[in-house]
Short mmCIF file of C-alpha atoms in Angstrom, two decimals:
data_model
loop_
_atom_site.label_atom_id
_atom_site.label_comp_id
_atom_site.label_asym_id
_atom_site.label_seq_id
_atom_site.Cartn_x
_atom_site.Cartn_y
_atom_site.Cartn_z
CA MET A 1171 17.55 165.98 43.60
CA LYS A 1172 15.39 167.80 46.32
CA PRO A 1173 17.18 167.90 49.41
CA ILE A 1174 15.73 164.81 51.56
CA VAL A 1175 14.62 166.76 54.84
CA ARG A 1176 11.55 168.61 53.61
CA SER A 1177 11.21 170.13 57.05
CA LEU A 1178 12.68 170.43 60.73
CA LEU A 1179 9.28 169.26 61.79
CA GLU A 1180 10.24 166.02 59.82
CA THR A 1181 11.68 163.76 62.83
CA ASP A 1182 10.00 161.98 65.50
CA LEU A 1183 8.11 163.87 67.76
CA TYR A 1184 9.48 162.61 70.99
CA LYS A 1185 12.69 164.98 69.62
CA PHE A 1186 10.61 167.17 70.63
CA THR A 1187 9.19 166.23 73.96
CA MET A 1188 12.69 165.04 74.99
CA TRP A 1189 14.37 168.11 73.88
CA GLN A 1190 12.08 170.85 75.77
CA ALA A 1191 12.97 168.52 79.29
CA LEU A 1192 15.92 168.68 78.49
CA LEU A 1193 16.52 172.11 77.99
CA HIS A 1194 14.16 172.90 80.79
CA ARG A 1195 16.24 170.93 83.36
CA HIS A 1196 19.57 169.80 82.20
CA PRO A 1197 20.55 172.43 79.33
CA ASN A 1198 24.59 172.10 79.87
CA ALA A 1199 24.56 168.44 79.63
CA HIS A 1200 27.04 167.11 76.96
CA GLY A 1201 26.45 164.51 75.04
CA GLU A 1202 27.92 161.95 72.26
CA TYR A 1203 25.89 160.21 70.04
CA GLU A 1204 26.96 157.24 67.26
CA PHE A 1205 25.57 156.05 64.01
CA ARG A 1206 25.67 152.26 63.59
CA CYS A 1207 24.56 149.51 61.31
CA ARG A 1208 23.24 146.64 63.38
CA ASN A 1209 23.06 144.30 59.74
CA GLU A 1210 24.51 143.56 56.45
CA PRO A 1211 24.13 146.18 53.61
CA ALA A 1212 23.82 145.04 50.10
CA TYR A 1213 26.72 147.73 49.24
CA PRO A 1214 28.93 149.48 51.84
CA LEU A 1215 27.43 152.53 53.01
CA ALA A 1216 30.68 154.24 53.00
CA GLU A 1217 29.84 155.17 49.71
CA LEU A 1218 27.38 157.60 50.76
CA LYS A 1219 29.77 159.49 52.27
CA GLU A 1220 29.67 162.70 49.99
CA GLU A 1221 25.73 162.36 49.59
CA VAL A 1222 25.51 162.29 53.38
CA GLU A 1223 27.45 165.51 53.89
CA ARG A 1224 25.49 166.98 51.16
CA GLU A 1225 22.83 166.96 53.07
CA LEU A 1226 23.70 167.73 56.38
CA ASP A 1227 25.22 170.62 55.04
CA HIS A 1228 21.23 171.39 53.68
CA LEU A 1229 20.04 170.38 57.12
CA CYS A 1230 22.35 172.98 58.89
CA GLU A 1231 20.87 175.57 57.07
CA MET A 1232 17.14 175.44 57.75
CA LEU A 1233 15.49 177.67 60.24
CA PHE A 1234 11.63 176.88 61.57
CA SER A 1235 8.79 178.66 59.77
CA GLU A 1236 7.19 181.04 61.30
CA ASP A 1237 3.80 178.48 60.87
CA GLU A 1238 6.06 175.50 62.10
CA ILE A 1239 6.59 177.45 65.04
CA SER A 1240 2.40 178.21 65.47
CA TYR A 1241 1.79 173.91 64.82
CA LEU A 1242 4.26 173.56 67.95
CA ARG A 1243 2.64 176.34 69.88
CA SER A 1244 -0.64 174.73 69.61
CA LEU A 1245 0.51 171.74 71.02
CA ARG A 1246 -0.51 172.24 74.59
CA PHE A 1247 2.55 170.74 76.17
CA ILE A 1248 4.64 172.69 74.18
CA LYS A 1249 5.65 175.77 76.26
CA SER A 1250 6.60 179.33 74.87
CA ASP A 1251 9.96 179.28 75.87
CA PHE A 1252 10.62 176.17 74.11
CA ALA A 1253 9.15 177.76 71.16
CA ASP A 1254 10.83 180.83 71.04
CA PHE A 1255 13.89 178.91 70.87
CA LEU A 1256 12.92 177.23 68.47
CA THR A 1257 12.22 179.87 66.10
CA VAL A 1258 16.06 180.88 66.53
CA PHE A 1259 18.14 177.43 66.69
CA ARG A 1260 20.31 176.15 63.58
CA PHE A 1261 21.78 172.86 63.38
CA GLN A 1262 25.76 173.24 64.08
CA ARG A 1263 27.52 171.83 61.23
CA LYS A 1264 30.63 171.41 63.80
CA PHE A 1265 29.28 169.45 65.88
CA ILE A 1266 28.12 166.69 63.21
CA THR A 1267 31.36 164.50 61.60
CA VAL A 1268 30.98 161.92 58.82
CA GLU A 1269 33.88 159.49 58.65
CA THR A 1270 34.90 155.95 56.79
CA ASP A 1271 36.29 152.73 58.26
CA GLY A 1272 36.77 150.47 55.45
CA PRO A 1273 32.92 149.64 54.20
CA HIS A 1274 31.50 150.96 57.69
CA LEU A 1275 30.17 154.72 57.66
CA ARG A 1276 30.62 156.71 61.00
CA ILE A 1277 28.71 159.16 61.71
CA ARG A 1278 29.39 161.44 64.89
CA ALA A 1279 27.47 163.88 66.78
CA VAL A 1280 29.48 165.65 69.50
CA GLY A 1281 28.20 168.89 71.77
CA PRO A 1282 25.78 170.15 73.70
CA VAL A 1283 22.85 167.90 73.84
CA VAL A 1284 20.48 170.60 73.04
CA HIS A 1285 22.54 171.38 70.12
CA VAL A 1286 22.79 167.59 68.24
CA MET A 1287 20.67 165.16 69.92
CA GLY A 1288 18.22 166.55 67.21
CA PHE A 1289 20.78 165.39 64.55
CA GLU A 1290 19.58 161.24 64.98
CA ILE A 1291 16.34 160.51 62.91
CA TYR A 1292 17.08 163.26 59.99
CA VAL A 1293 20.83 161.62 59.77
CA LEU A 1294 18.70 158.45 59.87
CA TYR A 1295 16.46 158.68 57.32
CA ILE A 1296 18.76 160.15 55.02
CA VAL A 1297 20.71 157.48 55.55
CA ASN A 1298 17.89 155.56 54.00
CA GLU A 1299 17.17 157.42 51.33
CA LEU A 1300 20.22 158.02 49.65
CA TYR A 1301 20.71 154.34 49.99
CA PHE A 1302 17.35 152.97 48.71
CA ARG A 1303 18.02 155.40 45.51
CA ARG A 1304 20.66 152.89 44.15
CA PHE A 1305 17.78 150.36 43.82
CA ASP A 1306 14.70 150.00 41.25
CA LYS A 1307 12.46 152.44 42.56
CA GLU A 1308 9.45 152.33 41.00
CA HIS A 1309 9.73 148.51 41.10
CA ALA A 1310 10.36 148.68 44.81
CA LEU A 1311 7.06 151.30 45.48
CA ARG A 1312 4.97 148.35 43.15
CA GLU A 1313 5.32 145.28 45.90
CA ALA A 1314 5.26 148.06 48.63
CA ARG A 1315 1.55 149.19 47.68
CA VAL A 1316 0.48 145.77 46.74
CA ARG A 1317 1.63 144.94 50.16
CA LEU A 1318 0.06 147.88 51.75
CA ALA A 1319 -2.69 146.77 50.29
CA GLU A 1320 -2.68 143.51 51.89
CA LYS A 1321 -1.99 144.91 55.40
CA ILE A 1322 -5.51 147.19 54.59
CA GLU A 1323 -7.22 144.03 54.03
CA GLN A 1324 -5.93 142.47 57.11
CA PHE A 1325 -7.53 145.25 58.99
CA ARG A 1326 -11.11 144.85 57.20
CA ALA A 1327 -11.18 141.05 57.77
CA PHE A 1328 -10.34 141.35 61.64
CA GLU A 1329 -12.85 144.27 61.77
CA LEU A 1330 -15.63 141.31 61.31
CA GLU A 1331 -14.01 140.02 64.41
CA PRO A 1332 -16.37 139.86 67.87
CA LYS A 1333 -15.68 143.57 69.63
CA ARG A 1334 -13.41 143.69 72.34
CA ALA A 1335 -13.43 145.55 75.75
CA ASN A 1336 -10.75 148.24 74.34
CA ASN A 1337 -10.48 149.19 70.55
CA PHE A 1338 -8.03 148.40 68.17
CA ALA A 1339 -5.60 151.75 67.26
CA PHE A 1340 -2.37 152.09 65.81
CA PHE A 1341 -0.38 154.55 64.86
CA ASP A 1342 2.68 154.85 62.17
CA PHE A 1343 6.28 155.23 63.90
CA GLY A 1344 8.18 154.72 60.90
CA VAL A 1345 10.06 157.90 59.62
CA ARG A 1346 13.91 156.75 60.67
CA ARG A 1347 13.69 153.68 58.41
CA ARG A 1348 11.85 154.26 55.64
CA PHE A 1349 12.08 154.09 52.29
CA SER A 1350 11.38 157.50 51.16
CA GLY A 1351 9.85 160.85 52.32
CA GLU A 1352 7.51 160.47 49.67
CA TRP A 1353 6.72 157.22 50.04
CA GLN A 1354 6.14 157.75 53.88
CA ASP A 1355 3.48 160.41 52.47
CA GLU A 1356 1.38 158.15 50.32
CA VAL A 1357 0.74 155.58 53.33
CA VAL A 1358 -0.34 157.66 55.68
CA GLU A 1359 -2.50 159.85 53.12
CA THR A 1360 -3.50 155.84 51.89
CA LEU A 1361 -3.72 154.84 56.07
CA GLN A 1362 -5.85 157.76 56.79
CA ARG A 1363 -8.93 157.75 54.09
CA GLU A 1364 -9.60 153.69 53.65
CA LEU A 1365 -8.49 153.25 57.54
CA PRO A 1366 -9.97 155.76 59.65
CA GLN A 1367 -11.21 154.02 62.57
CA PHE A 1368 -7.93 152.02 63.27
CA PHE A 1369 -5.46 154.42 62.59
CA LYS A 1370 -4.91 157.36 64.71
CA GLY A 1371 -1.62 159.09 64.35
CA THR A 1372 1.88 159.27 63.19
CA SER A 1373 5.04 160.47 64.71
CA ASN A 1374 6.32 162.19 61.60
CA VAL A 1375 5.50 165.98 62.90
CA TYR A 1376 5.82 167.10 59.55
CA LEU A 1377 2.58 164.43 58.54
CA ALA A 1378 0.59 164.61 61.55
CA ARG A 1379 0.63 168.51 60.33
CA LYS A 1380 -0.40 167.91 56.52
CA TYR A 1381 -2.94 165.25 57.27
CA ASN A 1382 -4.28 167.05 60.95
CA LEU A 1383 -3.63 163.68 63.01
CA VAL A 1384 -2.79 163.01 66.49
CA PRO A 1385 0.91 163.24 66.17
CA ILE A 1386 2.14 160.31 68.70
CA GLY A 1387 5.06 160.03 71.06
CA THR A 1388 6.59 160.58 74.77
CA MET A 1389 9.90 159.81 75.65
CA ALA A 1390 12.69 157.05 74.02
CA HIS A 1391 15.84 155.79 75.51
CA GLU A 1392 18.32 158.89 75.19
CA TYR A 1393 16.14 160.48 77.74
CA MET A 1394 16.71 157.92 80.32
CA GLN A 1395 20.14 157.36 79.60
CA ALA A 1396 21.16 160.71 79.99
CA PHE A 1397 20.38 160.81 83.94
CA GLN A 1398 22.77 158.32 84.44
CA SER A 1399 25.03 161.43 83.95
CA PHE A 1400 23.03 163.78 86.10
CA GLY A 1401 24.81 163.15 89.19
CA VAL A 1402 22.04 161.36 90.69
CA ARG A 1403 23.36 157.63 92.29
CA LEU A 1404 23.43 155.18 89.74
CA ARG A 1405 20.66 153.59 90.89
CA ASP A 1406 17.77 155.94 91.07
CA PHE A 1407 18.64 157.36 87.41
CA GLN A 1408 15.14 155.58 86.21
CA LYS A 1409 13.39 157.48 89.03
CA ALA A 1410 15.39 160.39 88.38
CA ALA A 1411 14.50 160.99 84.79
CA LEU A 1412 10.61 159.96 85.34
CA GLU A 1413 10.48 162.34 88.23
CA ASP A 1414 11.69 164.91 86.31
CA TRP A 1415 9.58 164.04 83.56
CA VAL A 1416 6.16 164.52 85.39
CA GLN A 1417 7.43 167.67 86.72
CA GLU A 1418 7.86 168.92 83.11
CA TYR A 1419 4.61 167.47 81.51
CA ARG A 1420 2.33 167.35 84.95
CA GLY A 1421 -0.30 164.80 83.47
CA ASP A 1422 0.43 164.77 79.47
CA LEU A 1423 2.54 162.39 77.84
CA GLY A 1424 2.04 159.98 80.20
CA THR A 1425 3.80 156.86 78.72
CA ALA A 1426 6.79 155.53 80.16
CA LEU A 1427 9.32 153.68 78.07
CA THR A 1428 10.56 150.54 80.02
CA ASP A 1429 13.44 149.13 78.45
CA VAL A 1430 16.75 151.09 79.20
CA VAL A 1431 17.90 148.42 81.69
CA GLY A 1432 15.08 145.63 81.25
CA MET A 1433 10.96 145.53 82.42
CA ASP A 1434 12.16 143.81 85.62
CA ALA A 1435 14.18 146.57 87.23
CA PHE A 1436 11.87 149.07 85.37
CA LEU A 1437 9.28 147.61 87.60
CA ASN A 1438 11.29 147.71 90.40
CA ASP A 1439 11.41 151.77 90.14
CA PHE A 1440 7.32 151.97 89.14
CA ASP A 1441 6.26 152.29 92.30
CA LEU A 1442 2.76 153.30 93.34
CA TYR A 1443 3.61 157.22 92.69
CA PHE A 1444 4.86 156.58 89.44
CA ALA A 1445 2.07 153.87 88.31
CA LYS A 1446 -0.67 156.31 89.53
CA LEU A 1447 1.16 159.47 87.47
CA PHE A 1448 1.99 157.66 84.46
CA ASP A 1449 -1.03 156.76 82.39
CA GLY A 1450 0.57 153.94 80.78
CA LEU A 1451 3.98 152.02 79.72
CA ARG A 1452 5.96 151.18 76.16
CA HIS A 1453 7.07 147.91 75.11
CA ASP A 1454 10.33 147.80 72.91
CA SER A 1455 12.40 144.72 73.43
CA GLY A 1456 12.24 141.33 74.76
CA ASP A 1457 8.81 139.02 74.33
CA PRO A 1458 5.91 141.35 74.01
CA MET A 1459 3.45 138.59 75.84
CA GLU A 1460 5.43 138.10 78.33
CA TRP A 1461 6.29 142.50 79.06
CA GLY A 1462 2.31 142.66 78.89
CA GLU A 1463 1.64 139.99 81.34
CA LYS A 1464 4.02 141.63 83.74
CA ALA A 1465 3.05 145.06 83.42
CA LEU A 1466 -0.47 143.95 84.11
CA ALA A 1467 0.73 141.63 87.32
CA HIS A 1468 2.04 144.87 88.41
CA TYR A 1469 -0.59 146.88 88.27
CA ALA A 1470 -2.77 143.99 90.33
CA LYS A 1471 0.16 144.30 92.99
CA LEU A 1472 -0.75 147.87 93.56
CA ARG A 1473 -4.21 147.33 93.42
CA ILE A 1474 -4.61 149.67 90.19
CA ASP A 1475 -7.13 148.98 87.91
CA ALA A 1476 -5.10 148.23 84.50
CA ARG A 1477 -8.23 148.75 82.39
CA THR A 1478 -7.55 152.82 83.25
CA LYS A 1479 -4.20 151.81 81.45
CA ARG A 1480 -2.66 151.90 78.09
CA LEU A 1481 0.17 149.32 77.33
CA VAL A 1482 1.69 150.40 73.83
CA PHE A 1483 4.00 148.05 71.55
CA SER A 1484 6.30 148.98 69.53
CA ASP A 1485 9.12 146.72 69.16
CA ALA A 1486 9.74 145.62 65.18
CA LEU A 1487 5.59 145.30 64.69
CA THR A 1488 3.70 143.98 61.84
CA VAL A 1489 -0.24 143.70 61.22
CA PRO A 1490 -0.31 140.10 62.25
CA LYS A 1491 1.55 140.26 65.43
CA ALA A 1492 0.04 143.83 66.79
CA LEU A 1493 -3.89 141.81 66.65
CA ALA A 1494 -2.26 138.90 67.77
CA LEU A 1495 -1.29 141.05 70.91
CA TYR A 1496 -4.95 142.92 70.96
CA ARG A 1497 -6.37 139.42 70.64
CA HIS A 1498 -4.44 138.81 73.53
CA PHE A 1499 -4.85 141.70 76.00
CA ALA A 1500 -7.62 144.10 74.57
CA ASP A 1501 -10.43 142.64 77.55
CA ARG A 1502 -7.78 143.93 80.25
CA VAL A 1503 -6.20 147.10 79.32
CA MET A 1504 -5.85 149.93 76.30
CA LEU A 1505 -3.87 149.67 73.43
CA GLY A 1506 -1.94 151.09 71.40
CA PHE A 1507 0.25 149.85 68.28
CA GLY A 1508 3.50 151.66 66.82
CA ILE A 1509 4.00 150.12 63.56
CA GLY A 1510 7.30 151.62 61.81
CA THR A 1511 9.29 149.92 59.09
CA GLN A 1512 6.57 147.15 58.07
CA LEU A 1513 4.70 149.79 57.33
CA THR A 1514 7.17 152.38 55.92
CA ASN A 1515 9.94 149.99 53.95
CA ASP A 1516 8.18 146.94 53.09
CA THR A 1517 9.85 146.42 49.70
CA PRO A 1518 11.36 143.73 48.08
CA TYR A 1519 14.65 145.23 49.35
CA LYS A 1520 15.87 144.45 52.82
CA ALA A 1521 15.85 147.18 55.48
CA ILE A 1522 18.80 148.08 56.98
CA ASN A 1523 18.83 148.11 60.36
CA ILE A 1524 20.39 151.49 61.26
CA VAL A 1525 20.38 153.53 64.91
CA MET A 1526 21.88 156.85 66.32
CA LYS A 1527 22.59 156.52 69.75
CA LEU A 1528 23.83 158.30 72.90
CA VAL A 1529 26.88 157.14 73.79
CA ARG A 1530 28.56 159.17 76.24
CA CYS A 1531 27.31 162.11 78.24
CA ASN A 1532 28.67 164.74 80.36
CA GLY A 1533 32.14 163.18 79.90
CA GLN A 1534 30.98 159.10 81.03
CA PRO A 1535 30.00 156.39 78.94
CA VAL A 1536 26.00 155.70 79.04
CA ALA A 1537 23.85 152.13 78.29
CA LYS A 1538 20.78 150.45 77.42
CA LEU A 1539 20.58 147.07 78.84
CA SER A 1540 18.08 145.77 76.60
CA ASP A 1541 15.49 142.58 76.67
CA THR A 1542 16.13 141.48 73.35
CA PRO A 1543 20.01 139.92 72.74
CA GLY A 1544 22.00 142.30 70.16
CA LYS A 1545 19.76 145.39 70.61
CA SER A 1546 21.91 146.67 74.10
CA GLN A 1547 23.71 149.37 73.47
CA CYS A 1548 27.61 150.88 74.95
CA THR A 1549 30.86 151.31 73.87
CA ASP A 1550 32.35 151.01 77.37
CA GLU A 1551 32.25 146.92 78.35
CA THR A 1552 33.68 148.01 82.12
CA PHE A 1553 30.11 150.30 82.71
CA LEU A 1554 28.17 147.90 80.99
CA ALA A 1555 28.75 145.41 83.38
CA TYR A 1556 28.88 147.87 86.63
CA LEU A 1557 25.15 148.56 84.97
CA ARG A 1558 24.24 144.92 85.25
CA GLN A 1559 25.50 144.01 88.77
CA VAL A 1560 23.96 147.61 89.95
CA PHE A 1561 20.28 146.25 88.34
CA ASN A 1562 20.86 142.19 88.13
CA HIS A 1563 20.42 142.16 84.70
CA PRO A 1564 21.60 139.00 83.52
CA GLU A 1565 23.70 139.23 80.79
CA GLN A 1566 23.31 138.24 77.32
CA ARG A 1567 24.05 136.43 74.08
CA GLY A 1568 23.80 138.37 70.67
CA GLY A 1569 26.83 141.07 71.98
CA GLN A 1570 26.58 144.49 70.99
CA PRO A 1571 24.50 145.61 67.83
#
């Protein structure tokens, strides 16, 4: 079997953008990341331990090639010193451990944030691909191709609808929970060939380079969460994170993530200054219709023309859900849709809902207070309760993932 990680470029773009920002502004931060599975797998993930260890050994031997560094340098928001850093960067095996706890797989990455934050995406698709290797590959891909063809036909039928004020655009966000690298490659190639009018990019930097697509991504929860430990008043961590982002990218990568402590608390911090500086917002939990209406009402309150802004939806999207959201909002605001698992792992076999999240930074807990019950993330209930109190966030039913 060939190693699963084909290239160090094969990760989400936002890993590079967050990496650069934290390297420049918080290079000494220390983080702890933990892997977990939110649903019940078909067999115990603990059985994958030895194979995961082998794949991580390979990952920690890899380096960026000169061609890969040149590609990153071609992205105008990647700075020369960060590219230079990547030329000598190598993942350190001592910073990541794989253990079992009964049927469960326990993976932890602990060390300087700029050395361990990159592990996440590789770990997730390594586990995914190893997991699905035990199923009938030919049956899975035969059905997956049928389902992909059905999605393409849905888009072709949609194309016959009356035109709206803003165009429909969607992206592949499916690297972390894909069936396999081979299948994601086929999905992206097929969508680029069959739906160039709608398919506008991928978060997978390796495939963006391979197929000359736009790499898509800005920030994820871990970037915002880390600021809970960076010495600012907890109430001000979102504003500090957004300010650092503005100073780092100065107009590029202007889509802000809104659900680290819930949309309402985010909008309280997203004042006229930030609303003018950021191009738009990304949805990742809670009811998307309600979220979009809140965003538009906020722009209206600030007397900002929402038609100049973009809302990006990326929470468990399907094609019908994306099209419904488009029909609802397309005449009022620009839109984008990041579709993940439903593109790269829509097979007869149930996908596993796995994550690897930042749980501590600089020796203290950090948390995400999701707008979706069950997606909140924290290993310290005391800190979670404190965070809820500070941001007046309601306690949810559904528990921790």
